[in-house]
Amino acid sequence: MAADPIQTSIDLPNKAYLLPQSIPMWPPVWWTWLILVAIILLIGTLVFYKYKAYKKRAYRREALAVISNITDELPDKDCISLCHEIIRRCLISEGKYLIAALPSVTLLEKIDGDMPVKYRFSSLGNDFINGPYRHQIKLTPEQRSAILKTTLHWVRKHHA
């Protein structure tokens, strides 16, 4: 006698019912679109302001490039004059015309108020402050590197 095959499906009495298909996860509820639009607007606004700040600080990148390209072949007086010029140009780029127009001694004293003690222009000595006004000036390599390093630090960190 042969065994009856095992029935794996259940016969339901009412086969005429139409069952809905599974409900998809997309599109989500209506307010999800509002949140998505808000997130996109927030990201767009952040990108806009970051780009605006990037463009506004282009003068810093240019000043850093000029200072980085200073070689030992540049005379000491010209090196000091270039550092003074870069400081004044940065102030003018920030819209601080009155501060940039101050005499060098007063200007550097005002700038030193916001700088850490290690990077103050007054610590560079009289050679830096009055250097552009002297006929002949001779800097040691340490003085020259300290002047460039202090000017670089000020250009990076100033909040004129």
Coordinates of C-alpha atoms in Angstrom, one line a residue:
M1 CA 0.0 0.0 0.0
A2 CA 1.4 3.4 -1.0
A3 CA 1.5 6.2 1.5
D4 CA -0.6 9.3 0.8
P5 CA 1.5 12.4 0.1
I6 CA 1.7 14.8 3.0
Q7 CA -0.4 18.0 2.4
T8 CA 1.7 21.1 3.0
S9 CA -0.9 23.8 2.3
I10 CA -4.0 24.4 4.2
D11 CA -7.2 24.6 2.2
L12 CA -9.2 27.6 3.4
P13 CA -12.9 27.6 3.0
N14 CA -13.1 31.1 1.4
K15 CA -10.8 31.5 -1.5
A16 CA -12.6 34.5 -3.0
Y17 CA -11.0 37.1 -0.7
L18 CA -8.5 39.4 -2.3
L19 CA -5.7 40.3 0.1
P20 CA -3.8 43.6 -0.4
Q21 CA -0.2 43.5 -1.4
S22 CA 2.3 44.4 1.3
I23 CA 2.5 48.1 2.0
P24 CA 5.7 49.7 0.8
M25 CA 7.9 51.9 2.9
W26 CA 8.1 54.5 0.2
P27 CA 6.8 57.2 -0.1
P28 CA 6.9 57.9 3.6
V29 CA 4.4 60.0 5.5
W30 CA 3.7 63.5 4.2
W31 CA 5.8 65.4 6.8
T32 CA 8.9 63.5 5.9
W33 CA 9.1 65.7 2.8
L34 CA 9.1 68.8 5.0
I35 CA 12.0 67.5 7.1
L36 CA 13.9 66.6 4.0
V37 CA 13.4 70.1 2.5
A38 CA 14.5 71.6 5.8
I39 CA 17.7 69.5 5.9
I40 CA 18.5 70.4 2.3
L41 CA 18.0 74.1 3.0
L42 CA 20.1 73.9 6.2
I43 CA 23.0 72.2 4.3
G44 CA 22.7 74.7 1.4
T45 CA 22.8 77.6 3.9
L46 CA 25.9 76.2 5.6
V47 CA 27.7 75.6 2.3
F48 CA 26.8 79.2 1.3
Y49 CA 28.2 80.8 4.4
K50 CA 31.3 78.6 4.4
Y51 CA 32.0 79.6 0.8
K52 CA 31.4 83.2 1.7
A53 CA 33.9 83.0 4.6
Y54 CA 36.4 81.2 2.3
K55 CA 36.2 84.0 -0.2
K56 CA 36.4 86.7 2.5
R57 CA 39.6 85.2 3.9
A58 CA 41.4 85.0 0.5
Y59 CA 43.7 87.8 1.5
R60 CA 45.0 85.6 4.3
R61 CA 46.0 82.8 1.9
E62 CA 47.6 85.3 -0.4
A63 CA 49.6 86.9 2.5
L64 CA 50.7 83.5 3.8
A65 CA 51.9 82.6 0.3
V66 CA 53.9 85.9 0.0
I67 CA 55.5 85.3 3.4
S68 CA 56.3 81.7 2.6
N69 CA 58.0 82.8 -0.6
I70 CA 60.4 85.1 1.1
T71 CA 63.9 83.9 0.6
D72 CA 67.2 84.7 2.2
E73 CA 68.2 86.7 -0.9
L74 CA 65.7 89.4 -0.1
P75 CA 67.5 92.2 1.8
D76 CA 66.7 92.5 5.5
K77 CA 65.2 96.0 5.2
D78 CA 62.9 94.8 2.4
C79 CA 61.9 91.8 4.4
I80 CA 60.9 94.0 7.3
S81 CA 59.1 96.4 5.0
L82 CA 57.2 93.5 3.4
C83 CA 56.1 92.3 6.8
H84 CA 54.8 95.7 7.7
E85 CA 53.0 96.0 4.4
I86 CA 51.4 92.6 4.8
I87 CA 50.1 93.6 8.3
R88 CA 48.6 96.8 7.0
R89 CA 47.1 95.1 3.9
C90 CA 45.4 92.5 6.1
L91 CA 44.0 95.2 8.3
I92 CA 42.7 97.1 5.2
S93 CA 41.2 93.9 3.9
E94 CA 39.3 93.5 7.1
G95 CA 38.0 97.1 6.8
K96 CA 40.1 98.5 9.7
Y97 CA 41.4 101.5 7.8
L98 CA 41.9 103.7 10.9
I99 CA 44.1 101.1 12.6
A100 CA 46.1 100.5 9.4
A101 CA 46.8 104.2 9.1
L102 CA 48.4 104.4 12.6
P103 CA 52.2 104.9 12.8
S104 CA 54.2 101.7 13.0
V105 CA 55.0 102.0 16.8
T106 CA 51.4 102.6 17.7
L107 CA 50.0 100.0 15.3
L108 CA 52.3 97.3 16.6
E109 CA 51.5 98.2 20.3
K110 CA 47.8 97.9 19.5
I111 CA 48.2 94.6 17.7
D112 CA 50.4 93.2 20.5
G113 CA 47.5 93.6 22.9
D114 CA 45.6 90.7 21.3
M115 CA 48.7 88.4 20.8
P116 CA 50.1 85.8 23.1
V117 CA 53.4 86.9 24.8
K118 CA 55.4 84.4 22.7
Y119 CA 54.3 86.0 19.4
R120 CA 54.3 89.7 20.3
F121 CA 56.0 92.1 17.8
S122 CA 57.5 94.0 20.7
S123 CA 59.6 91.0 21.6
L124 CA 61.3 91.3 18.1
G125 CA 63.0 94.4 19.3
N126 CA 63.6 97.8 17.8
D127 CA 64.9 96.3 14.6
F128 CA 61.5 95.2 13.5
I129 CA 59.5 98.3 14.7
N130 CA 61.9 100.9 13.2
G131 CA 63.6 98.8 10.6
P132 CA 62.0 100.3 7.5
Y133 CA 63.1 103.8 8.6
R134 CA 66.8 102.9 9.0
H135 CA 69.4 103.3 6.3
Q136 CA 71.2 100.1 6.9
I137 CA 70.0 97.2 8.9
K138 CA 71.5 93.7 9.5
L139 CA 69.5 90.9 11.0
T140 CA 70.7 87.6 12.2
P141 CA 69.1 84.5 10.7
E142 CA 67.3 83.9 14.1
Q143 CA 65.9 87.4 14.1
R144 CA 64.8 87.1 10.5
S145 CA 63.1 83.8 11.1
A146 CA 61.4 85.1 14.3
I147 CA 60.1 88.1 12.4
L148 CA 58.6 85.9 9.7
K149 CA 57.3 83.4 12.2
T150 CA 55.6 86.1 14.2
T151 CA 54.1 87.7 11.1
L152 CA 52.8 84.4 9.9
H153 CA 51.2 83.7 13.3
W154 CA 49.5 87.1 13.3
V155 CA 48.2 86.7 9.7
R156 CA 46.7 83.2 10.6
K157 CA 45.2 84.2 14.0
H158 CA 44.2 87.9 13.8
H159 CA 40.7 89.0 14.2
A160 CA 40.9 92.6 13.1

